[in-house]
PDB file of C-alpha atoms and ligand atoms in Angstrom:
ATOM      1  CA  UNK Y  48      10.759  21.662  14.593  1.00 35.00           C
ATOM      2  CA  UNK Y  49       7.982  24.769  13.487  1.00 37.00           C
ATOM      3  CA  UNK Y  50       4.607  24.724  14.146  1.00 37.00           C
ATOM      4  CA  UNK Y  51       3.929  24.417  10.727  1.00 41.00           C
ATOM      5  CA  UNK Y  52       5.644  20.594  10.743  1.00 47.00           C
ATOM      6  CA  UNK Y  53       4.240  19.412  13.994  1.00 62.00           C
ATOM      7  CA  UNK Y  54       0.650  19.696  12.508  1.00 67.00           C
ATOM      8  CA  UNK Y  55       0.841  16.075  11.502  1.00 69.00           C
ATOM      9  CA  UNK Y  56       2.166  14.657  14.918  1.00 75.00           C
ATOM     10  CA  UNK Y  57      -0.801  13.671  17.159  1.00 74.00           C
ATOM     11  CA  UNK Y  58      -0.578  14.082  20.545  1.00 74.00           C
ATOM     12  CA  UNK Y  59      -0.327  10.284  21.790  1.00 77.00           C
ATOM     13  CA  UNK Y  60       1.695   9.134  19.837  1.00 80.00           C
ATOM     14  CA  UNK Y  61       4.791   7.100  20.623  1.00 82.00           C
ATOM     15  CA  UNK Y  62       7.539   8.766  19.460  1.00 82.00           C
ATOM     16  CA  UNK Y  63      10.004   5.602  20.772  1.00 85.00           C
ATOM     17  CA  UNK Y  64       8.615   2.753  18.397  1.00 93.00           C
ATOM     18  CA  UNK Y  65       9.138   3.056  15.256  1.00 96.00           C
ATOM     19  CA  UNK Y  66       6.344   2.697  12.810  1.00 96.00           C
ATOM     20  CA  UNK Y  67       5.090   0.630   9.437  1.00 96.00           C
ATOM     21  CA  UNK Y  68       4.324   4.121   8.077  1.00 96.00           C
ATOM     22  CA  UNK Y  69       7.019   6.333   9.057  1.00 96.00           C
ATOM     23  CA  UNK Y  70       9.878   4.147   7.555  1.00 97.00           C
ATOM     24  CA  UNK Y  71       8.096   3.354   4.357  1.00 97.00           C
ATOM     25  CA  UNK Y  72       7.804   7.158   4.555  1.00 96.00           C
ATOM     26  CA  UNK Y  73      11.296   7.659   5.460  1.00 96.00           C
ATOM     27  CA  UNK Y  74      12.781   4.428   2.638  1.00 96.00           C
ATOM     28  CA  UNK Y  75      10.629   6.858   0.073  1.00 96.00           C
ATOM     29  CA  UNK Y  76      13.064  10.134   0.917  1.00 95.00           C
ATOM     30  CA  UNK Y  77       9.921  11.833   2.670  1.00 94.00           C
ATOM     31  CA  UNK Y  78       9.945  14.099   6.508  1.00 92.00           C
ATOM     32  CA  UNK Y  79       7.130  12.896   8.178  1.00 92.00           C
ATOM     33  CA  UNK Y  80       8.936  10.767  10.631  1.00 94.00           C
ATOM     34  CA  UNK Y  81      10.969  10.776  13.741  1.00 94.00           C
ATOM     35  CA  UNK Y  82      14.739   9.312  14.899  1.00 96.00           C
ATOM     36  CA  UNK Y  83      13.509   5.799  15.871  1.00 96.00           C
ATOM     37  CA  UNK Y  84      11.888   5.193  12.833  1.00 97.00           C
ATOM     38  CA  UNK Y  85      14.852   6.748  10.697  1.00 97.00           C
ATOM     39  CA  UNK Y  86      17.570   4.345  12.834  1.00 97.00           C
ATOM     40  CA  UNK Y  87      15.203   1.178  12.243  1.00 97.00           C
ATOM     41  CA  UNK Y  88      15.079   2.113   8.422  1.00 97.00           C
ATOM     42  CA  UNK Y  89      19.377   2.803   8.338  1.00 97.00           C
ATOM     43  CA  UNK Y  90      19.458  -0.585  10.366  1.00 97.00           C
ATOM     44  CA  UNK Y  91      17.300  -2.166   7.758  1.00 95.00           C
ATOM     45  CA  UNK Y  92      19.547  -0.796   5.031  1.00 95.00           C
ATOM     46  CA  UNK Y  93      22.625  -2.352   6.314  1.00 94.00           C
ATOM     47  CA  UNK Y  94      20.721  -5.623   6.397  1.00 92.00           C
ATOM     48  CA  UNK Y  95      18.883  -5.611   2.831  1.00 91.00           C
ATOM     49  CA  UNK Y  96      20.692  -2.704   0.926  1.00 90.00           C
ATOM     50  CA  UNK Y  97      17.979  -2.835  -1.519  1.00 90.00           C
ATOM     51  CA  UNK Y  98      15.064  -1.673   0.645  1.00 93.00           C
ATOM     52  CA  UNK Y  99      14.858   1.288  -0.844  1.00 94.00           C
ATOM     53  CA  UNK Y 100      14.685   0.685  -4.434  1.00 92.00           C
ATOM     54  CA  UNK Y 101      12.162  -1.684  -3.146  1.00 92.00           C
ATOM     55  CA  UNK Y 102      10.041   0.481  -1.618  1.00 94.00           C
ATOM     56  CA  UNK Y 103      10.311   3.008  -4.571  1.00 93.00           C
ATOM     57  CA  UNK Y 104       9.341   0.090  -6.932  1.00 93.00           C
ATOM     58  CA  UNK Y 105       6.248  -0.534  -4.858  1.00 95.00           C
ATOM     59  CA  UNK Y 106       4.990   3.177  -4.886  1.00 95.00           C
ATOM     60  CA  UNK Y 107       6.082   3.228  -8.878  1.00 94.00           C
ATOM     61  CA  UNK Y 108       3.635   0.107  -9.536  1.00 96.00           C
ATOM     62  CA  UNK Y 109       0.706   1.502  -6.944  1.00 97.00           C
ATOM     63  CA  UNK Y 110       1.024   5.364  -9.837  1.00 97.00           C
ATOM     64  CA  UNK Y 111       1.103   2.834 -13.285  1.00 97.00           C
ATOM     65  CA  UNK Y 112      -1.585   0.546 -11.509  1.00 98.00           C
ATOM     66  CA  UNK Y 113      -3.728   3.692 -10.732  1.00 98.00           C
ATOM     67  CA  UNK Y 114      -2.960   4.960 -14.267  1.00 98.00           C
ATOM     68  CA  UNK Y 115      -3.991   1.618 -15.526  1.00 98.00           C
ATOM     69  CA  UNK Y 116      -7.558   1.589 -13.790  1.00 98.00           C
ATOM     70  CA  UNK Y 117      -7.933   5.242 -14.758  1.00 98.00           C
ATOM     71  CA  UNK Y 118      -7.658   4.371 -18.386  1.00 98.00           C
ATOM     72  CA  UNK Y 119      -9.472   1.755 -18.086  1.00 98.00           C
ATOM     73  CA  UNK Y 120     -12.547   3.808 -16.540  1.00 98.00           C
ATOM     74  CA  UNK Y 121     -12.676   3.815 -13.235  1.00 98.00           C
ATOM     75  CA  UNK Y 122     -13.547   7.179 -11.587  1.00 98.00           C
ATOM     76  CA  UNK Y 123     -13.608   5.723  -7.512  1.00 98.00           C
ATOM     77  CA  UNK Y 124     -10.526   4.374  -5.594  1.00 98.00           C
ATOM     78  CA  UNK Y 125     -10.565   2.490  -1.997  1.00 98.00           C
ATOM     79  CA  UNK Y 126      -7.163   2.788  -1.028  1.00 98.00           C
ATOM     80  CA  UNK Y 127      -6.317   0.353   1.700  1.00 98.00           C
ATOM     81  CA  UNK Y 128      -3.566   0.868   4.035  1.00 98.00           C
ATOM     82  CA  UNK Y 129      -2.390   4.065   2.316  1.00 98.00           C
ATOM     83  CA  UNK Y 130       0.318   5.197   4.071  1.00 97.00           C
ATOM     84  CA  UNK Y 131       1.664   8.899   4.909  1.00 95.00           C
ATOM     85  CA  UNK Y 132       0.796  10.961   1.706  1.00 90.00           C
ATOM     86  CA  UNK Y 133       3.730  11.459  -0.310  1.00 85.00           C
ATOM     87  CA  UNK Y 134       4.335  12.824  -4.223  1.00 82.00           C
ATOM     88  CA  UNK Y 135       1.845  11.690  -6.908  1.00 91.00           C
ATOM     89  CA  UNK Y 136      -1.061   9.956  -4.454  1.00 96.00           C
ATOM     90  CA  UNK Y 137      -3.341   8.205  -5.549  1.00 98.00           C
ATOM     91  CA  UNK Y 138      -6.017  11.056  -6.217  1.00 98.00           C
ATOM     92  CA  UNK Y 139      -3.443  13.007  -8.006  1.00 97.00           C
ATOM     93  CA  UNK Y 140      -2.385  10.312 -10.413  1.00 97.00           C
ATOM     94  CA  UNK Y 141      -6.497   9.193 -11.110  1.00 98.00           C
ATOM     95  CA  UNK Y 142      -7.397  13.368 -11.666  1.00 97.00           C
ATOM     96  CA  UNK Y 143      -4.866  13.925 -14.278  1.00 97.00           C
ATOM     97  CA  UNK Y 144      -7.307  11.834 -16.089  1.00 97.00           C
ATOM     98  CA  UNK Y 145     -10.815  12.559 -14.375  1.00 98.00           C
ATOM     99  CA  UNK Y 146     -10.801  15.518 -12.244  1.00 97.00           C
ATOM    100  CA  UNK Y 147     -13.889  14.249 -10.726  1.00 97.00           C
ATOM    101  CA  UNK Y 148     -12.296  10.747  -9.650  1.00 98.00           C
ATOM    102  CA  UNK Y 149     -13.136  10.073  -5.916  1.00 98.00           C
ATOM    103  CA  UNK Y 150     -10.401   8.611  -3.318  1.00 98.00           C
ATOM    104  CA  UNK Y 151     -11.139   7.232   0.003  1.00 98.00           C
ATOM    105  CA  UNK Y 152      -8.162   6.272   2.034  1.00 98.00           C
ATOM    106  CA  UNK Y 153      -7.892   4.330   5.101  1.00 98.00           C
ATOM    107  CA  UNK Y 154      -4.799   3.678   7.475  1.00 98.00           C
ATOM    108  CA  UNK Y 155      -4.582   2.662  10.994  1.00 97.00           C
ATOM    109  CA  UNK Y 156      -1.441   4.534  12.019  1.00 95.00           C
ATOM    110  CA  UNK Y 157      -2.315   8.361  13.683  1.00 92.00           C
ATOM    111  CA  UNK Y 158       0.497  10.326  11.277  1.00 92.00           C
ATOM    112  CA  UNK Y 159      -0.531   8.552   8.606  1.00 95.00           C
ATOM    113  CA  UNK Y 160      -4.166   9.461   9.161  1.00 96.00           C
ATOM    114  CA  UNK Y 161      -3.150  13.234  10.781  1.00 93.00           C
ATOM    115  CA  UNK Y 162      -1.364  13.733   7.744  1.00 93.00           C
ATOM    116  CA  UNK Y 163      -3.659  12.893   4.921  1.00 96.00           C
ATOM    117  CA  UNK Y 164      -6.195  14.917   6.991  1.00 95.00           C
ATOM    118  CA  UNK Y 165      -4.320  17.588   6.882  1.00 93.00           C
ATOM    119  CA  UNK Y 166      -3.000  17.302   2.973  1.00 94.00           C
ATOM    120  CA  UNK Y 167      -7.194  16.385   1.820  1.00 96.00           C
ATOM    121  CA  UNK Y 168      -8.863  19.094   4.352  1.00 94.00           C
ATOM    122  CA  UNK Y 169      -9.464  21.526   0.896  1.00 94.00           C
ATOM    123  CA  UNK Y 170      -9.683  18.306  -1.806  1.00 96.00           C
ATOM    124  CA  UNK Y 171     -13.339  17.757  -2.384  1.00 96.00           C
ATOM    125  CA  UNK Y 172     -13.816  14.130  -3.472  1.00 98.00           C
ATOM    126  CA  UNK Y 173     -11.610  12.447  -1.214  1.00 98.00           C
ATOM    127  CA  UNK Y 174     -11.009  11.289   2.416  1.00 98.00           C
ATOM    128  CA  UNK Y 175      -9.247   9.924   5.086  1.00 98.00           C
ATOM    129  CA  UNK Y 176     -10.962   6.944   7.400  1.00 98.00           C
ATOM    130  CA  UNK Y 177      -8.629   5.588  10.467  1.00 98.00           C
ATOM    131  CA  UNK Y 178      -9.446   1.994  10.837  1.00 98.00           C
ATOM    132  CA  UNK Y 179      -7.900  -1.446  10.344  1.00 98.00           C
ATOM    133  CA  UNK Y 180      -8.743  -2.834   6.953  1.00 98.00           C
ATOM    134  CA  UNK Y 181      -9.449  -5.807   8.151  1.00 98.00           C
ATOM    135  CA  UNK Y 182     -12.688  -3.759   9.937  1.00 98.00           C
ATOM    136  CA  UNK Y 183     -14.772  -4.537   6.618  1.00 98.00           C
ATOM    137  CA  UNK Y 184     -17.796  -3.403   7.769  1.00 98.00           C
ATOM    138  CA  UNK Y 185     -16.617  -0.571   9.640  1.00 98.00           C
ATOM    139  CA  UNK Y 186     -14.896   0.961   6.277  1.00 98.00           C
ATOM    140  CA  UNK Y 187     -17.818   0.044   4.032  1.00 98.00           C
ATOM    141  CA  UNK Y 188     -20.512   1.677   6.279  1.00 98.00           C
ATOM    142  CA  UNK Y 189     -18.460   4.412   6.974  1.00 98.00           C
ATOM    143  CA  UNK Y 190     -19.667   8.247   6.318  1.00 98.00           C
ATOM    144  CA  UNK Y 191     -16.960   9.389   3.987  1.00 98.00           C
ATOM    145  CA  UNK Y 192     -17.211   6.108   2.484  1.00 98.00           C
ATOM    146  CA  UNK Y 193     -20.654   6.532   1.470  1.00 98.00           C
ATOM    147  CA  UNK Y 194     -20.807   9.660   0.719  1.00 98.00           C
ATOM    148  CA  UNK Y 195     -17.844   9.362  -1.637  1.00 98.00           C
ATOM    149  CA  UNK Y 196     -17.972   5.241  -3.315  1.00 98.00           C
ATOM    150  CA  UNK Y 197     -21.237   4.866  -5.364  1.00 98.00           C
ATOM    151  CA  UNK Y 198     -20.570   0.794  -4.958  1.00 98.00           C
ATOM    152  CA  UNK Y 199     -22.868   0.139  -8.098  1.00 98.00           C
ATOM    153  CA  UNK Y 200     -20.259   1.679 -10.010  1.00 98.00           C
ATOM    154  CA  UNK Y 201     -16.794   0.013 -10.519  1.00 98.00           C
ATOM    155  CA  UNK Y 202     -14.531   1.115  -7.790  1.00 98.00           C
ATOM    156  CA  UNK Y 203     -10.333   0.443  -7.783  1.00 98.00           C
ATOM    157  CA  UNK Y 204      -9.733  -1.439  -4.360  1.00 99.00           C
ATOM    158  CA  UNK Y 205      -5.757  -0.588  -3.239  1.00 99.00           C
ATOM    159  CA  UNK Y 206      -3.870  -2.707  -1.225  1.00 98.00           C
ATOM    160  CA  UNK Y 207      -0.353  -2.090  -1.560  1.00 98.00           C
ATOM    161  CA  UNK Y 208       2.560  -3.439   0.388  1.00 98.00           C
ATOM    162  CA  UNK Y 209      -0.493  -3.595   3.504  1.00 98.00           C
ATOM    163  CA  UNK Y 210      -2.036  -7.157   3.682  1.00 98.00           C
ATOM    164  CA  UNK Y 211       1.220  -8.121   4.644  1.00 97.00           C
ATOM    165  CA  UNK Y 212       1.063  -6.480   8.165  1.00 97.00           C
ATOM    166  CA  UNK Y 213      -2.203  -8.635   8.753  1.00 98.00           C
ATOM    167  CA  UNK Y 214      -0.565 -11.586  10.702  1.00 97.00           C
ATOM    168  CA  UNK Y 215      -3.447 -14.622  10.302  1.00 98.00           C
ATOM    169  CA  UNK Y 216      -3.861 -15.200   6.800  1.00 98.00           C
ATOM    170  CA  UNK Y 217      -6.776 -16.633   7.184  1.00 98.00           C
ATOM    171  CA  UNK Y 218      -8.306 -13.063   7.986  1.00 98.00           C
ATOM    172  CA  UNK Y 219      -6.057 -11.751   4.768  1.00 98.00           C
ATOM    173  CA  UNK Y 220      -7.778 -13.759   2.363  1.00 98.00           C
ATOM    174  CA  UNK Y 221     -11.044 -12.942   4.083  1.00 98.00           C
ATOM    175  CA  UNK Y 222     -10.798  -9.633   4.479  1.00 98.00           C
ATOM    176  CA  UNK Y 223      -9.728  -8.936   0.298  1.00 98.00           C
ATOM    177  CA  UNK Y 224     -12.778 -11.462  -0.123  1.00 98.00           C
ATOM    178  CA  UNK Y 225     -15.664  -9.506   1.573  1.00 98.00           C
ATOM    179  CA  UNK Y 226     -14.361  -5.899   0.290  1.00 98.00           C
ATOM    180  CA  UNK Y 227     -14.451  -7.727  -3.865  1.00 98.00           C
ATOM    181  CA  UNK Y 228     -17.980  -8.947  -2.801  1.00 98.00           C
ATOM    182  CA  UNK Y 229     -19.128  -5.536  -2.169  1.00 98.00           C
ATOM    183  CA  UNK Y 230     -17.462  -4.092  -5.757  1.00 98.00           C
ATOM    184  CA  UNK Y 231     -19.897  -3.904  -9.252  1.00 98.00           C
ATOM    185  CA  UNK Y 232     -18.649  -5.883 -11.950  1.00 98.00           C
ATOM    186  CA  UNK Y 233     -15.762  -3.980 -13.933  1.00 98.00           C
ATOM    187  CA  UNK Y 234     -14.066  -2.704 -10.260  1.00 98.00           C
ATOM    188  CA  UNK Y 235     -10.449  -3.857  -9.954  1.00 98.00           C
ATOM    189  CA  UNK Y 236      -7.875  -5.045  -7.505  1.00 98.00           C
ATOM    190  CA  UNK Y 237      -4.846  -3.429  -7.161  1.00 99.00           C
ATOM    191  CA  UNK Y 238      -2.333  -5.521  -4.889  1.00 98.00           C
ATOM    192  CA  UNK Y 239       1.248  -5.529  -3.851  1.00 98.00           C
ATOM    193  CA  UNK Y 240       2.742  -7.879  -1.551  1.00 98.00           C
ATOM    194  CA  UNK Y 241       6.423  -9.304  -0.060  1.00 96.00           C
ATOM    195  CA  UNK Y 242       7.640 -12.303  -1.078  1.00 94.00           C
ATOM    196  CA  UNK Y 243      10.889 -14.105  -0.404  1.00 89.00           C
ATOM    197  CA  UNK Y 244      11.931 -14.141  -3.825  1.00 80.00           C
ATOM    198  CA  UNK Y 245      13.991 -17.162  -5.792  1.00 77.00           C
ATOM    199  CA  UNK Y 246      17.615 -16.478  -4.460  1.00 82.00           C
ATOM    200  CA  UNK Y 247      18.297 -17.857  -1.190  1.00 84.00           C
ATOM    201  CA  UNK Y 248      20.775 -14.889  -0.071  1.00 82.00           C
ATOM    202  CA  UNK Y 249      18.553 -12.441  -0.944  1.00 83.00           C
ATOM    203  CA  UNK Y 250      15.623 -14.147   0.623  1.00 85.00           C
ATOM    204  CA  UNK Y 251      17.907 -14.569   3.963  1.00 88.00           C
ATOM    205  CA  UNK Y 252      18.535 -10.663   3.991  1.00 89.00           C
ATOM    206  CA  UNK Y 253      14.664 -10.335   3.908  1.00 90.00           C
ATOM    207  CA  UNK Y 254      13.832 -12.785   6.235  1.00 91.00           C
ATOM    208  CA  UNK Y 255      16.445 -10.537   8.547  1.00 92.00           C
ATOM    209  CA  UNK Y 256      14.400  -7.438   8.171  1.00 93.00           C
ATOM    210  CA  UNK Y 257      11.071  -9.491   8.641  1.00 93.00           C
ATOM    211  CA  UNK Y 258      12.508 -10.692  11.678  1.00 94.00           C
ATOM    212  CA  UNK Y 259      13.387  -6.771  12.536  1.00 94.00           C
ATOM    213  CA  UNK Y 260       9.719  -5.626  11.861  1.00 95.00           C
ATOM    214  CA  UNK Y 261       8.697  -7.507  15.503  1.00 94.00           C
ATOM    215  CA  UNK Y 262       9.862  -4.527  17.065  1.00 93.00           C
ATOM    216  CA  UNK Y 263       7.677  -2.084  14.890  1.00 94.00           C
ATOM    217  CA  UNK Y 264       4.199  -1.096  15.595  1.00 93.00           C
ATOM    218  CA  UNK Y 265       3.346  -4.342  13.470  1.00 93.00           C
ATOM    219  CA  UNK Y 266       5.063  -7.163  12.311  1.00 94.00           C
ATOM    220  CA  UNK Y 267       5.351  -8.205   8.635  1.00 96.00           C
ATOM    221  CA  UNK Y 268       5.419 -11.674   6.960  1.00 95.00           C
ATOM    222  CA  UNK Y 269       6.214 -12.662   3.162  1.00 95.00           C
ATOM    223  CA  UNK Y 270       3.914 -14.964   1.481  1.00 96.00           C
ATOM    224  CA  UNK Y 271       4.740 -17.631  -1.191  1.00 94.00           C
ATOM    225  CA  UNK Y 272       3.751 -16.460  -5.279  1.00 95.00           C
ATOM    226  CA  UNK Y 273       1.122 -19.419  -4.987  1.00 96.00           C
ATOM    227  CA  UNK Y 274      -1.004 -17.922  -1.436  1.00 97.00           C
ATOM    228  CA  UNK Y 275      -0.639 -14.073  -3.344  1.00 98.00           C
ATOM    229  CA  UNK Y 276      -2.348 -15.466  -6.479  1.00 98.00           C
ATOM    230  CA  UNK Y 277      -4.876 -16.813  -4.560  1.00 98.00           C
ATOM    231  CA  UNK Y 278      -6.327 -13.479  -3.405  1.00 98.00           C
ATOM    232  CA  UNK Y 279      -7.544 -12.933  -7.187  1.00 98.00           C
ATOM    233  CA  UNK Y 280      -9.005 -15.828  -7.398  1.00 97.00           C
ATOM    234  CA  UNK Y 281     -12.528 -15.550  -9.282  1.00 97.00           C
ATOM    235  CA  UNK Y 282     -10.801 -12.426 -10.981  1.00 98.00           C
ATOM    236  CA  UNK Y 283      -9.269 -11.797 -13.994  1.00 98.00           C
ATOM    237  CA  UNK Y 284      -5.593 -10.688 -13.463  1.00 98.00           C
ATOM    238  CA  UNK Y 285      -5.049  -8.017 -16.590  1.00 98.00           C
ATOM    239  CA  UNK Y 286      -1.467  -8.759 -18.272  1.00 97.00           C
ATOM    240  CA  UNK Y 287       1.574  -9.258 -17.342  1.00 96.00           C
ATOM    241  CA  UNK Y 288      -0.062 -11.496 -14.500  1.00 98.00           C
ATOM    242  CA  UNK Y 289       1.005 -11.600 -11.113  1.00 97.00           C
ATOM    243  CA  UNK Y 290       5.348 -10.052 -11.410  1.00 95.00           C
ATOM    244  CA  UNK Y 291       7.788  -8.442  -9.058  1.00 93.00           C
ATOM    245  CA  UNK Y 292       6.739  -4.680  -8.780  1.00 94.00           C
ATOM    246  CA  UNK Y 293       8.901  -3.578 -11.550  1.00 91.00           C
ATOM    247  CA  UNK Y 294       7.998  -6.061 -13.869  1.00 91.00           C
ATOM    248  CA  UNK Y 295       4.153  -4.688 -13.875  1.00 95.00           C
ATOM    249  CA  UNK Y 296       4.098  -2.289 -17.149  1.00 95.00           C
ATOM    250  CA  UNK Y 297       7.054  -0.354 -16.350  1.00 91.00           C
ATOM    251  CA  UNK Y 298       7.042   2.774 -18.588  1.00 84.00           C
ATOM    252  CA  UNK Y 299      11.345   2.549 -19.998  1.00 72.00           C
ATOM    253  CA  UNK Y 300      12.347  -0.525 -21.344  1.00 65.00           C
ATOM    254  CA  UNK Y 301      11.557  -4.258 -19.969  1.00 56.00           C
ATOM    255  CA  UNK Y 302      13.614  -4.771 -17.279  1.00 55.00           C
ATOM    256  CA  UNK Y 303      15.695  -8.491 -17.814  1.00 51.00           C
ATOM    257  CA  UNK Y 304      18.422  -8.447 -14.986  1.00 57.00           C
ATOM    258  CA  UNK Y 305      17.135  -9.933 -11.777  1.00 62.00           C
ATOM    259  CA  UNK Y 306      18.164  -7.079  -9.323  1.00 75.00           C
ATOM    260  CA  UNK Y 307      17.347  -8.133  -5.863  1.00 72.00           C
ATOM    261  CA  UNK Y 308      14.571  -5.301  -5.319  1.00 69.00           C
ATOM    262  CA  UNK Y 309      12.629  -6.804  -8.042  1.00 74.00           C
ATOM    263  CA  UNK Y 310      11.988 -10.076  -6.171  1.00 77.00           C
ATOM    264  CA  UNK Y 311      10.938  -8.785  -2.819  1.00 91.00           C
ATOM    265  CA  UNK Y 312       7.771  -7.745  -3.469  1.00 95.00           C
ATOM    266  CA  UNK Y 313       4.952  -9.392  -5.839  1.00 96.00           C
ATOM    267  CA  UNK Y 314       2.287  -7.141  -7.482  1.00 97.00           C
ATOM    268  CA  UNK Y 315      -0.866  -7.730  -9.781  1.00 98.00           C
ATOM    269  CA  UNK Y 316      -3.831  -6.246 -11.036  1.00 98.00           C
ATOM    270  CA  UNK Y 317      -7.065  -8.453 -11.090  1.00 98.00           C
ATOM    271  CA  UNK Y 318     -10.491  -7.096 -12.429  1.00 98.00           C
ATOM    272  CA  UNK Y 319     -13.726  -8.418 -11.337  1.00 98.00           C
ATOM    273  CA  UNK Y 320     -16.479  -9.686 -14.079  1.00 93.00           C
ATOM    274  CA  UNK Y 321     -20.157  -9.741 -13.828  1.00 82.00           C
TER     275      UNK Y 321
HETATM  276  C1  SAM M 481       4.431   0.122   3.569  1.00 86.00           C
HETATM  277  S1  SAM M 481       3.113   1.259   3.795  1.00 86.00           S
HETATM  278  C2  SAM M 481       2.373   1.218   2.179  1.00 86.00           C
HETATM  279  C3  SAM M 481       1.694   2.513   1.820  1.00 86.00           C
HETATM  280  C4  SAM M 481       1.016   2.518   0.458  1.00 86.00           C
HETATM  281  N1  SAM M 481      -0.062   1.540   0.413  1.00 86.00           N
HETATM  282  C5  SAM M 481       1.989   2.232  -0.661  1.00 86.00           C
HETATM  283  O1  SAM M 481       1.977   1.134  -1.233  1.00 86.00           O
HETATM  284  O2  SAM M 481       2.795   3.116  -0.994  1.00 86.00           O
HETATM  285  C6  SAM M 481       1.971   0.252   4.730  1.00 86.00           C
HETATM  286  C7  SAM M 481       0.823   1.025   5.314  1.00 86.00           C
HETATM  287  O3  SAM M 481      -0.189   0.093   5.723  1.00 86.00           O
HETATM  288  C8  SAM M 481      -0.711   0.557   6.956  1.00 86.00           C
HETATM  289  N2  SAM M 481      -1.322  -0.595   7.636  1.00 86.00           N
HETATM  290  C9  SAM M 481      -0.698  -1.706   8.099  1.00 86.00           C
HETATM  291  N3  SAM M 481      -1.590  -2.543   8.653  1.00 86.00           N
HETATM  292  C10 SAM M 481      -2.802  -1.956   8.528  1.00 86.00           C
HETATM  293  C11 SAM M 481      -4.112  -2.327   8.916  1.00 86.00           C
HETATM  294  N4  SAM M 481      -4.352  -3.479   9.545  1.00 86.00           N
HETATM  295  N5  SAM M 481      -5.133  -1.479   8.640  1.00 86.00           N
HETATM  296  C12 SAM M 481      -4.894  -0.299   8.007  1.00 86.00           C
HETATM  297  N6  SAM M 481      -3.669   0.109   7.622  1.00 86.00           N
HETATM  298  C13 SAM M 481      -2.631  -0.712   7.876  1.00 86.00           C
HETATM  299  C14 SAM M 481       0.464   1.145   7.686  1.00 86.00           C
HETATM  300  O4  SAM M 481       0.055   2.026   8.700  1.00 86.00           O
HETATM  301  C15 SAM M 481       1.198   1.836   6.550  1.00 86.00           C
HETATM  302  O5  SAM M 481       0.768   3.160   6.411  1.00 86.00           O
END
């Protein structure tokens, strides 16, 4: 490996477990990962062959939904659990319609963080916080949060394919509720989360790779349609409601088979009124 493409590896990490980040990373066709997270995501594969068209669908509904809010207005984006940077982030997608539009990002994982610190070092108007996102306080108050996020204006909160790596879900539903009750009226929330989906096979394979992600960094859990909706409650969800990722706007033509990638994970976009 160069120089150049160690940059983004801290020094402590473990390079033996693999990680939340570096397989989604990995499932999206990217480099910044290493041989234990790349046999974990081939293992995965053989169990759910759909992962990655489900992972793709994800990041494909986080670019319309940031399209979306962009359109819509809003200039400031509070990107929750926001992986390794890969093609089209979230800062590009809101600038191609504001230049000015500010991005703060937050991830717990170090390559995640080393890497968008590295990618945003010369992009004024965005940054890169580590922290857990359940750490409410510690994101809101945080320097490059307030020097970025003018909170009286509407601000597009992120959490995509995330929540579901917070275990209690108790502190889920908390957690999305104290960031909303920080947003001005007109800010949106931008969600994605796994679900097990209507078809009993495919909802087995899932449960599988579920069962796999105890030996990641962090576990993962799928949560029913019903407990999902429930995190925009008090909001109104903007059409087509709360769908499988691919069902949200998609840009070619409606989608109307069921392919199995389409019910693994659930995504909406909620907007908050005064
Ligand atoms: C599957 S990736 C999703 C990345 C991006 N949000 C997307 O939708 O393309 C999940 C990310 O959430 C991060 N993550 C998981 N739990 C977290 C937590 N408690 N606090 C902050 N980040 C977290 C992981 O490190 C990983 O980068």
């Amino acid at each position: 490996m160069s120089a150049v493409a160690a940059d983004w590896i801290p020094d402590d990490v473990d390079r033996l477990k693999a990680s939340p980040s570096r397989v989604y990373d990995y499932l999206l066709g990217g480099g910044c990962n290493f041989s234990v997270d790349r046999e974990w995501a081939e293992q995965a594969i053989r169990r759910m062959p759909w992962i990655r068209a489900a992972a793709r669908s994800n990041r494909t509904f986080l670019r319309r939904a940031v399209a979306f809010c962009a359109g819509a207005g809003v200039r400031q984006f509070l990107d929750l659990g926001s992986g390794i940077p890969t093609a089209q982030s979230v800062h590009e997608i809101a600038r191609r319609i504001d230049p000015e539009s500010r991005v703060v990002y937050v991830d717990n994982e170090r390559v995640a963080v080393s890497h968008s610190e590295l990618l945003l070092a010369d992009i004024k108007g965005t940054g890169i916080i580590e922290a857990d996102l359940c750490d409410v306080d510690y994101v809101l108050e945080h320097d490059t949060t307030r020097s970025l996020l003018d909170f009286d204006q509407p601000v597009a909160l992120i959490i995509t394919a995330a929540l579901y790596y917070v275990a209690d879900p108790d502190l889920a539903v908390n957690t999305v509720k104290r960031y909303l009750a920080a947003l001005a009226p007109g800010s949106y929330l931008v969600l994605s989360h796994a679900t097990l989906g209507r078809h009993e096979q495919d909802a087995m394979k899932l449960s599988h790779v579920l069962e796999m992600t105890k030996s990641l960094t962090t576990s993962a859990t799928a949560r029913s349609p019903e407990w999902i909706l429930g995190l925009f409650d008090g909001l109104d969800i903007v059409e087509p409601g709360l769908v499988y990722t691919s069902n949200w706007r998609p840009e070619g033509p409606q989608s109307v088979d069921e392919s199995p990638w389409q019910a693994a994970v659930l995504a909406a976009v909620g907007r908050k009124t005064p």
